[in-house]
mmCIF file of C-alpha atoms in Angstrom:
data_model
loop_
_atom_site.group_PDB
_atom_site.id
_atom_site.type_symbol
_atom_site.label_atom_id
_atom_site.label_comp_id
_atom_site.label_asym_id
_atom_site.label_seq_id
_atom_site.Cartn_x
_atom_site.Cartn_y
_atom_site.Cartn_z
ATOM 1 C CA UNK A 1 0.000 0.000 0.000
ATOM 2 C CA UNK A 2 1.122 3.828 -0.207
ATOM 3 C CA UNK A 3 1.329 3.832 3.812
ATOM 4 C CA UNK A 4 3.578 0.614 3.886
ATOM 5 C CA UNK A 5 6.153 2.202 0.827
ATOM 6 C CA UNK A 6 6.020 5.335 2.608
ATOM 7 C CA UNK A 7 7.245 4.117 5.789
ATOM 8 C CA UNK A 8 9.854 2.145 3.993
ATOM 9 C CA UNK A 9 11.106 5.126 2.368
ATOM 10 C CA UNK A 10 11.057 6.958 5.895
ATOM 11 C CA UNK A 11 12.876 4.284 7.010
ATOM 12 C CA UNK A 12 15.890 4.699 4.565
ATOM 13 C CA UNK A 13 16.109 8.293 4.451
ATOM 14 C CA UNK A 14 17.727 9.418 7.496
ATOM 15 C CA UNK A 15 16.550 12.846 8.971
ATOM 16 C CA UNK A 16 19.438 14.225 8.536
ATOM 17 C CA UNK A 17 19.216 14.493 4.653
ATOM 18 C CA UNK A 18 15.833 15.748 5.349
ATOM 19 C CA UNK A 19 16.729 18.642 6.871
ATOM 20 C CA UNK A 20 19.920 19.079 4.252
ATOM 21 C CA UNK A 21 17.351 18.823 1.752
ATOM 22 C CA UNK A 22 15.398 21.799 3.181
ATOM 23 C CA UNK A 23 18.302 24.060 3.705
ATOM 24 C CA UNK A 24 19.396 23.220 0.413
ATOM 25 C CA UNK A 25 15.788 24.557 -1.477
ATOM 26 C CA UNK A 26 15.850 27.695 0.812
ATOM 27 C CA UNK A 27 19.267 28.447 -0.457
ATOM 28 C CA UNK A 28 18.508 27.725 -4.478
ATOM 29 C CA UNK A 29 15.634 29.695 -3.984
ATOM 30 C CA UNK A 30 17.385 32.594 -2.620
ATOM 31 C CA UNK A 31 19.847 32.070 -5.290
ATOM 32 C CA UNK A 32 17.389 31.623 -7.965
ATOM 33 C CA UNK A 33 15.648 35.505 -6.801
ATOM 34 C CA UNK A 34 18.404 37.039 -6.792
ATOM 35 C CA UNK A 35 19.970 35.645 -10.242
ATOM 36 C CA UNK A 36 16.860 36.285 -11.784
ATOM 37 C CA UNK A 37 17.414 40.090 -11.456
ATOM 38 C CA UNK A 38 20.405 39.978 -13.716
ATOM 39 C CA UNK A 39 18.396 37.964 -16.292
ATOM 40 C CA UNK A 40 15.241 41.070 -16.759
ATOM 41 C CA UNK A 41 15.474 44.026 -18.669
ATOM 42 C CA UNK A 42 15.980 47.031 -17.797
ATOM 43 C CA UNK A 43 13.767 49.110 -19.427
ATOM 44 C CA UNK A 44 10.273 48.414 -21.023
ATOM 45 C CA UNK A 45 10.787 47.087 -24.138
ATOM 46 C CA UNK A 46 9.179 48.041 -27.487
ATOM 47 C CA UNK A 47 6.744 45.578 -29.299
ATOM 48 C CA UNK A 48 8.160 43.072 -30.866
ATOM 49 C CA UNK A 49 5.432 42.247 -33.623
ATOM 50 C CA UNK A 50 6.328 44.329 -36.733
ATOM 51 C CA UNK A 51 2.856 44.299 -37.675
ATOM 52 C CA UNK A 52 -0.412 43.114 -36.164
ATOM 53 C CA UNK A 53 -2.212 42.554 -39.700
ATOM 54 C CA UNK A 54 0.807 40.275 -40.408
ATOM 55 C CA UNK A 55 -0.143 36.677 -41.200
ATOM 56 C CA UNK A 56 2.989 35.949 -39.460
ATOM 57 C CA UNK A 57 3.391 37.102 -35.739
ATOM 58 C CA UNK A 58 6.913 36.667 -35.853
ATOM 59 C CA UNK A 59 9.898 36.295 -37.920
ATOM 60 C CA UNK A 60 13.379 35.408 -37.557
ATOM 61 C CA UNK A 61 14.163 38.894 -37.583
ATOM 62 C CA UNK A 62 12.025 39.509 -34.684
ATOM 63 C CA UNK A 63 13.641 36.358 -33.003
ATOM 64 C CA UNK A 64 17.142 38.185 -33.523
ATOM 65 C CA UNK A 65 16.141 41.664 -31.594
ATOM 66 C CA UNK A 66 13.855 39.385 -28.760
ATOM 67 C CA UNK A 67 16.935 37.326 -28.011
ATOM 68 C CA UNK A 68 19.026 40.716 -27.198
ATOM 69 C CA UNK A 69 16.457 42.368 -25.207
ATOM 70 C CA UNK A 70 16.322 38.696 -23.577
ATOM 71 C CA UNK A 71 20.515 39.019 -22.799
ATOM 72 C CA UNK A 72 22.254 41.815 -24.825
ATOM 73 C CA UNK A 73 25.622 39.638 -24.205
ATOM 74 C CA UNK A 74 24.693 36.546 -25.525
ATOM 75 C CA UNK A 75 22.247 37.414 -28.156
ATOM 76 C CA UNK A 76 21.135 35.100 -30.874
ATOM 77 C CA UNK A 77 22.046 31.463 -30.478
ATOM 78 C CA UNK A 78 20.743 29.102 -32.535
ATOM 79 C CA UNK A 79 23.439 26.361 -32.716
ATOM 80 C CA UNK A 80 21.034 23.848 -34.267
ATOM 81 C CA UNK A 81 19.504 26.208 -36.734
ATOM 82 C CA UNK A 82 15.965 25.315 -35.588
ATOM 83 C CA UNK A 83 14.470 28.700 -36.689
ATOM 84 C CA UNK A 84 15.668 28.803 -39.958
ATOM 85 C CA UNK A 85 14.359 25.008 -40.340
ATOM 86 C CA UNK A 86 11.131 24.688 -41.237
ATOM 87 C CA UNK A 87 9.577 21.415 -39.249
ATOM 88 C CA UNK A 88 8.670 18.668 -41.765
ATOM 89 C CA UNK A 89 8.518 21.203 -44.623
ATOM 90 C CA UNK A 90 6.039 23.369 -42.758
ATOM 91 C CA UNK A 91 5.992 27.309 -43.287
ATOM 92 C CA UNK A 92 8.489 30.324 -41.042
ATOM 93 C CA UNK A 93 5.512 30.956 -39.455
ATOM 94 C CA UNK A 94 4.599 27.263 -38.277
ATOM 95 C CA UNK A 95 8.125 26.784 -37.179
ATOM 96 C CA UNK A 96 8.440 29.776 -35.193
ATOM 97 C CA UNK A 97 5.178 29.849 -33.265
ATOM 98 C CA UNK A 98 5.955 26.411 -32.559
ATOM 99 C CA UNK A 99 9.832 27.328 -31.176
ATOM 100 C CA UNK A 100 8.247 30.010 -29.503
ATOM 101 C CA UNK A 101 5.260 28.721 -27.276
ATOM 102 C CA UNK A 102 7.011 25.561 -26.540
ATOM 103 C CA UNK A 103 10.034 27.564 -25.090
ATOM 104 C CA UNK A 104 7.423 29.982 -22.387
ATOM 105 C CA UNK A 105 5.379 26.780 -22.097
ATOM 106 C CA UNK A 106 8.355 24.766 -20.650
ATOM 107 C CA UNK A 107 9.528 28.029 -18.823
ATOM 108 C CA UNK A 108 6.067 28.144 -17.337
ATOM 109 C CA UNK A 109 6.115 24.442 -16.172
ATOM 110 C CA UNK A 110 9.735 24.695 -14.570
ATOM 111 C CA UNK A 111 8.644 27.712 -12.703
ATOM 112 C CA UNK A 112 5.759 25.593 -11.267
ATOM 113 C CA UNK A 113 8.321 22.654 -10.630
ATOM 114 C CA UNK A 114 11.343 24.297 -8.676
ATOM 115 C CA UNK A 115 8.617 26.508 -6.889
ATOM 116 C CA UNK A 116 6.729 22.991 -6.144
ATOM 117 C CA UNK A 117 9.751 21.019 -5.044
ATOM 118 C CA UNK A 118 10.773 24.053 -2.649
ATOM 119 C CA UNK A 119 7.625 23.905 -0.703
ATOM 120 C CA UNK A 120 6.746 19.625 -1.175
ATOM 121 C CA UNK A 121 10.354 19.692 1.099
ATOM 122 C CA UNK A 122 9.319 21.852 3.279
ATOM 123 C CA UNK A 123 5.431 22.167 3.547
ATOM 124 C CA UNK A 124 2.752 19.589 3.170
ATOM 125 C CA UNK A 125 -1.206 19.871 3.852
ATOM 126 C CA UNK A 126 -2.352 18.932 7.006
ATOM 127 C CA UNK A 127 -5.659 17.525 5.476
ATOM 128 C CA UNK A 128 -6.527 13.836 4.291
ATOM 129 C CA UNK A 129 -5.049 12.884 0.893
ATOM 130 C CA UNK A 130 -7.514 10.313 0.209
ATOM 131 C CA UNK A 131 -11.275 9.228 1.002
ATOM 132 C CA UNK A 132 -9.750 6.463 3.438
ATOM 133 C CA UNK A 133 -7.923 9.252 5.864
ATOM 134 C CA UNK A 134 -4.515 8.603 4.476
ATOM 135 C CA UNK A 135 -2.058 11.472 4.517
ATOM 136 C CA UNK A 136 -0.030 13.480 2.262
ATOM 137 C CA UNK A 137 3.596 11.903 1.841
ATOM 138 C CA UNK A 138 6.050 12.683 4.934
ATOM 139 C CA UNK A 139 8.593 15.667 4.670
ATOM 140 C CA UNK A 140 11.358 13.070 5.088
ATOM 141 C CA UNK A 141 10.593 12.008 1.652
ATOM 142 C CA UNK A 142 12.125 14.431 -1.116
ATOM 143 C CA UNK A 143 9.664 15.242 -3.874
ATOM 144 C CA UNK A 144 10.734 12.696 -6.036
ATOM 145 C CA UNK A 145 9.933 10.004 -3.308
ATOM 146 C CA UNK A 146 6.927 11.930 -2.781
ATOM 147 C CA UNK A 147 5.403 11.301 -5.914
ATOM 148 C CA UNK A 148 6.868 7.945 -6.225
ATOM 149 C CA UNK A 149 4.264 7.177 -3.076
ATOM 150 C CA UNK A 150 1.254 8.476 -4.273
ATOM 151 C CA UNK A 151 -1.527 6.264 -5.018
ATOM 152 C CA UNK A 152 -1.771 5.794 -8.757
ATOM 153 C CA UNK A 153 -5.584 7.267 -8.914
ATOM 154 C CA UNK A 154 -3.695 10.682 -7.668
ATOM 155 C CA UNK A 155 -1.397 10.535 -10.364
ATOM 156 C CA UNK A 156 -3.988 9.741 -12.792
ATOM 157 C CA UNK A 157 -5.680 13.204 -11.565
ATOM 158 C CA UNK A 158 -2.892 15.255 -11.651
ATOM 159 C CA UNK A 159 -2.107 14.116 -15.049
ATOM 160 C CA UNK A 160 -5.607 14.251 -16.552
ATOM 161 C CA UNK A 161 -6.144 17.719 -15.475
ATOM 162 C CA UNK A 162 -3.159 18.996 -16.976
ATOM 163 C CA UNK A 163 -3.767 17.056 -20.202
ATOM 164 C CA UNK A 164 -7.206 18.838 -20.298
ATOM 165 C CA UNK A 165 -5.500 22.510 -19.933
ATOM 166 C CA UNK A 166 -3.030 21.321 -22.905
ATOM 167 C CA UNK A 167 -6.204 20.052 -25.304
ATOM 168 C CA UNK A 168 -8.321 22.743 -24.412
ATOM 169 C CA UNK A 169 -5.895 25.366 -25.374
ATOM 170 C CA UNK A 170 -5.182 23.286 -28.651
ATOM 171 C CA UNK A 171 -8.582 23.241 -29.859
ATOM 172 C CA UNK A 172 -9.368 26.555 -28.954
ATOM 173 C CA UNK A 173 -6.978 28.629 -30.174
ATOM 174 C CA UNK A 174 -6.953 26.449 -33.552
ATOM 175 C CA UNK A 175 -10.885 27.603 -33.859
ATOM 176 C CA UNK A 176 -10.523 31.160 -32.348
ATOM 177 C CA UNK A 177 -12.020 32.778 -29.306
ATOM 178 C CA UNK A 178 -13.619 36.039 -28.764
ATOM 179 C CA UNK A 179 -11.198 38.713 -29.891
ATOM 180 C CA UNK A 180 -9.595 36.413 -33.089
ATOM 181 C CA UNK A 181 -7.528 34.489 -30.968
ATOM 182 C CA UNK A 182 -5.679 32.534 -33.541
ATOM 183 C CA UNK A 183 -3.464 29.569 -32.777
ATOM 184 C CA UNK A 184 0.598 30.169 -32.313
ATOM 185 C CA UNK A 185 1.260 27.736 -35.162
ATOM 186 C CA UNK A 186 -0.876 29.965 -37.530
ATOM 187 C CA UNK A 187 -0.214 33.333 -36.694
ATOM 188 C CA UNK A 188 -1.555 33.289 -33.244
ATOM 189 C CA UNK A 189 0.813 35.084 -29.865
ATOM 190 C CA UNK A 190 2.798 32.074 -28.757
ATOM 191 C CA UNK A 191 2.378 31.925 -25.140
ATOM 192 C CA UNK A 192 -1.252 33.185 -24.764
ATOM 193 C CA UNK A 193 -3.716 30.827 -23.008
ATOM 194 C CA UNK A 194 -7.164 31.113 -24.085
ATOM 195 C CA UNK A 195 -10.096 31.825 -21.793
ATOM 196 C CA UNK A 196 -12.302 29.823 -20.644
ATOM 197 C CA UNK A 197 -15.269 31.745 -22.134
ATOM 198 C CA UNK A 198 -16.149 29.703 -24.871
ATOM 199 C CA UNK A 199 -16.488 26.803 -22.938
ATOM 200 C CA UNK A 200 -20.334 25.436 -22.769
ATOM 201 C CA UNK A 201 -20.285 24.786 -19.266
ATOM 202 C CA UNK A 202 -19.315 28.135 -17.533
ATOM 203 C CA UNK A 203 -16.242 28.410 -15.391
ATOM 204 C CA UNK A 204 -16.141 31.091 -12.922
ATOM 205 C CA UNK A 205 -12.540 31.775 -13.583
ATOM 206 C CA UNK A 206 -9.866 32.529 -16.623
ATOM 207 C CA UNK A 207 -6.488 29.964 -16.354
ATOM 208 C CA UNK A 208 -4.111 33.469 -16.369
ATOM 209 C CA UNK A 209 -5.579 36.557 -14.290
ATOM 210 C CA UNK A 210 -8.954 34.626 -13.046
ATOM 211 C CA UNK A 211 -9.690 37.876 -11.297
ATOM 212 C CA UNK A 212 -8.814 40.419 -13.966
ATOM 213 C CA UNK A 213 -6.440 42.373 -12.125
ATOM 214 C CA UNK A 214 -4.315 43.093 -15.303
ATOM 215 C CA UNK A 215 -7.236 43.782 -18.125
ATOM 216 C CA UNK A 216 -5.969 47.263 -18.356
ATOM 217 C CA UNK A 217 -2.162 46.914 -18.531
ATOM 218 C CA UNK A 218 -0.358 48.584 -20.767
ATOM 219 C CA UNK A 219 1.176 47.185 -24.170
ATOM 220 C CA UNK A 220 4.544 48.002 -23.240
ATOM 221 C CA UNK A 221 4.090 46.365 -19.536
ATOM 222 C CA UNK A 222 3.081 43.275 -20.753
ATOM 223 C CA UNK A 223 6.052 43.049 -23.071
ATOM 224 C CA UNK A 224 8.214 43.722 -20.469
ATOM 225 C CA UNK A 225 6.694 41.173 -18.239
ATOM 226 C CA UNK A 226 6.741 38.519 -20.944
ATOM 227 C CA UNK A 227 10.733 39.148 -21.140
ATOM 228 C CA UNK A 228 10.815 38.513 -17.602
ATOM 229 C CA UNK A 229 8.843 35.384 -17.650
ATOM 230 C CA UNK A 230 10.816 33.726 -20.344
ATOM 231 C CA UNK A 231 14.262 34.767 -18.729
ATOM 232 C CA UNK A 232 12.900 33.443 -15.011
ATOM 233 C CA UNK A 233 11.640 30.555 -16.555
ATOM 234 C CA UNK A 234 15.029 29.825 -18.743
ATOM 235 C CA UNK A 235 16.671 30.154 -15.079
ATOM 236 C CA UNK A 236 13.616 27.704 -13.500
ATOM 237 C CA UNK A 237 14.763 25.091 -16.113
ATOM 238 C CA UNK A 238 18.239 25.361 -14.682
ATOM 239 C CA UNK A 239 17.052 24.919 -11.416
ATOM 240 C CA UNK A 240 14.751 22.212 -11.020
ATOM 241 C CA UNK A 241 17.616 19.979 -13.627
ATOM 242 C CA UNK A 242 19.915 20.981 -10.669
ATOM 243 C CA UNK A 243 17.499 19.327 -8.451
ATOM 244 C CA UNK A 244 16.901 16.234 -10.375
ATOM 245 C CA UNK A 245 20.637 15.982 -11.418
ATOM 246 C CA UNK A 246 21.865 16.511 -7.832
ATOM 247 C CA UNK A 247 19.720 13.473 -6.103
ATOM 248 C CA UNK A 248 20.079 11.344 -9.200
ATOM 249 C CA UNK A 249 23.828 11.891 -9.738
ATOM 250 C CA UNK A 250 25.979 12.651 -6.673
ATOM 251 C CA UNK A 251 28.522 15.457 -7.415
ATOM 252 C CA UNK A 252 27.125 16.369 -10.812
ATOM 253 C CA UNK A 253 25.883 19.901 -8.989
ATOM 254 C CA UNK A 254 29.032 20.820 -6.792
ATOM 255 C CA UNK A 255 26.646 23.544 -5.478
ATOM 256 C CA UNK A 256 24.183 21.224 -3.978
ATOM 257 C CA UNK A 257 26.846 18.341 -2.647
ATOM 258 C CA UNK A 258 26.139 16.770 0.492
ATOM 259 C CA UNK A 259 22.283 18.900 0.529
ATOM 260 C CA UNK A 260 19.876 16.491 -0.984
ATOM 261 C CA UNK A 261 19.854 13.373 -0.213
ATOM 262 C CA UNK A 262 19.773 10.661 -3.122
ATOM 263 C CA UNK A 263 17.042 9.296 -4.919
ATOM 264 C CA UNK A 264 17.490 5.667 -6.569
ATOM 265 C CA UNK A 265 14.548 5.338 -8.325
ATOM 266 C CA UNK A 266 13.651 6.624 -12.221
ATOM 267 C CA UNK A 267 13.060 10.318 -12.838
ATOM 268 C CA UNK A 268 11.647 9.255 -16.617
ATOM 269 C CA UNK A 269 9.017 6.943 -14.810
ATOM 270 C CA UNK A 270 6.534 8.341 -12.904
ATOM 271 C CA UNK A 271 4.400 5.130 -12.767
ATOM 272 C CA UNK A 272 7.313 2.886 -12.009
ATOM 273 C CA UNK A 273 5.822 0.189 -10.114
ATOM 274 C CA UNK A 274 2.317 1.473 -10.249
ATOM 275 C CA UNK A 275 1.548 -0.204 -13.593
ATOM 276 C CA UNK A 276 2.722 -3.852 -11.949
ATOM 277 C CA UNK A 277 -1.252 -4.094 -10.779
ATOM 278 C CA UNK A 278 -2.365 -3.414 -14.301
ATOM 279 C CA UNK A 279 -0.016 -6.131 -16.193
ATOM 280 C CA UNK A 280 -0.400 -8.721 -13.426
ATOM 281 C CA UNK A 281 3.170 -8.403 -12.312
ATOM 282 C CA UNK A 282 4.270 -8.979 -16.049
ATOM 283 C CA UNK A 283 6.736 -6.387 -17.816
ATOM 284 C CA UNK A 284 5.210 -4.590 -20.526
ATOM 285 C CA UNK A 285 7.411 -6.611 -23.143
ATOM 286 C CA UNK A 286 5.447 -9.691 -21.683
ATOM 287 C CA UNK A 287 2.032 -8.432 -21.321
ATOM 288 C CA UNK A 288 1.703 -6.997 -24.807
ATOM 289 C CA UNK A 289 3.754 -10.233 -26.396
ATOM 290 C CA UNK A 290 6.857 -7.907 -27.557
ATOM 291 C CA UNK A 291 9.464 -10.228 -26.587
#
């Protein structure tokens, strides 16, 4: 059961790399606000659309003058070539969109992760997990161990509900929403989430500003804030790979050695184990006849 794997996992961890782990988030968060300063710009920047009746919200052009404003030292860097590549003979303006909103949507998610592993090591709710009274995972688990506890119907929800944010905005955007929201493959911003008004069951509240408290910013403060984001969330992705890297891989994050204790299990398998009930304690070569 979850309770009987948690208190195994208690049992190995000692509380000393509990507490190490702790001190260790407090201090990479401190380091991450105060790097993230260096990373935003200056002054409000100017828009970096050329034109709002373009087909095309962006060109590689535009890429060029967003990268400096983004870090005037390092510029442009494209070692790959990826925006002058057009993905499986698409058009500029499929490719871009497409660099673009995947780079602020993985920004966004590695915000939410090194924020989330922060507090999961030092923070959990004092209210039941489940229906059956059972708790949320012990601090003397890191987050990895965490999640590696959680009954598989919790992980199912978690994963569900994000998969519904990522179709939602898919579909919408592709058909439009009120205002010509187009989709960031096909001229569309990349990075804007759609609201939630054309959904036929009303929701009381938008994904990004649910309580409209920046309707009437300014053109030039959003830009700004958008250089922001994608610079803090460039750092974020640092971050919570420093995490991962540092439990997984002693001394690959001289930083963080000694501070977080290890994990053994598999980062690139969040159901590791949890699937055993589903294939009857077969492998998934066996069960499906691949071998």
């Amino acid at each position: 059961t979850a309770n009987e794997q948690e208190s195994a996992a208690i049992d190995i961890n000692s509380s000393s790399a509990a507490i190490n782990m702790k001190t260790s988030a407090l201090i990479f968060c401190t380091i991450a606000a105060g790097s993230s300063h260096a990373f935003q710009s200056a002054a409000p920047a100017s828009r970096v659309v050329t034109s709002r009746a373009s087909p095309l919200h962006e060109t590689k052009t535009d890429l060029e003058d967003l990268a400096k404003k983004l870090n005037p030292k390092i510029g442009y860097y494209d070692p790959l070539g990826l925006g002058s590549s057009p993905f499986a003979g698409r058009t500029d303006e499929f490719t871009i969109g497409f660099l673009r909103h995947a780079e602020i949507k993985h920004g966004r998610v590695a915000m939410a992760a090194f924020i989330g592993y922060c507090v999961q090591s030092n923070y959990r709710f004092p209210w039941s997990m489940t229906l059956d009274g059972a708790p949320f995972p012990s601090l003397a688990l890191s987050p990895p161990e965490q999640w590696d506890v959680l009954p598989f119907a919790a992980k199912m929800q978690i994963i569900l509900f994000v998969g519904y944010l990522e179709f939602y905005s898919e579909i919408s955007s592709s058909k439009g929403q009120p205002g010509e929201m187009k989709h960031y493959c096909k001229g569309g911003i990349p990075g804007k989430y759609p609201t939630f008004d054309a959904n036929p069951h009303p929701v009381p509240f938008n994904l990004y500003d649910p309580f409209n408290l920046y309707k009437n910013m300014s053109e030039e403060q959003k830009e700004r804030r958008l250089l922001v984001e994608i610079n803090n969330g460039r750092l974020a992705m640092f971050g919570i790979l420093g995490f991962i890297c540092a439990q997984t891989t002693p001394g690959s994050v001289p930083l963080l050695n000694g501070m977080l204790g290890s994990y053994t299990g598999e980062v690139m398998a969040p159901f590791q184990g949890d699937l055993d009930i589903i294939l009857g304690g077969r492998s998934m070569v066996e069960a499906f006849g691949l071998n």
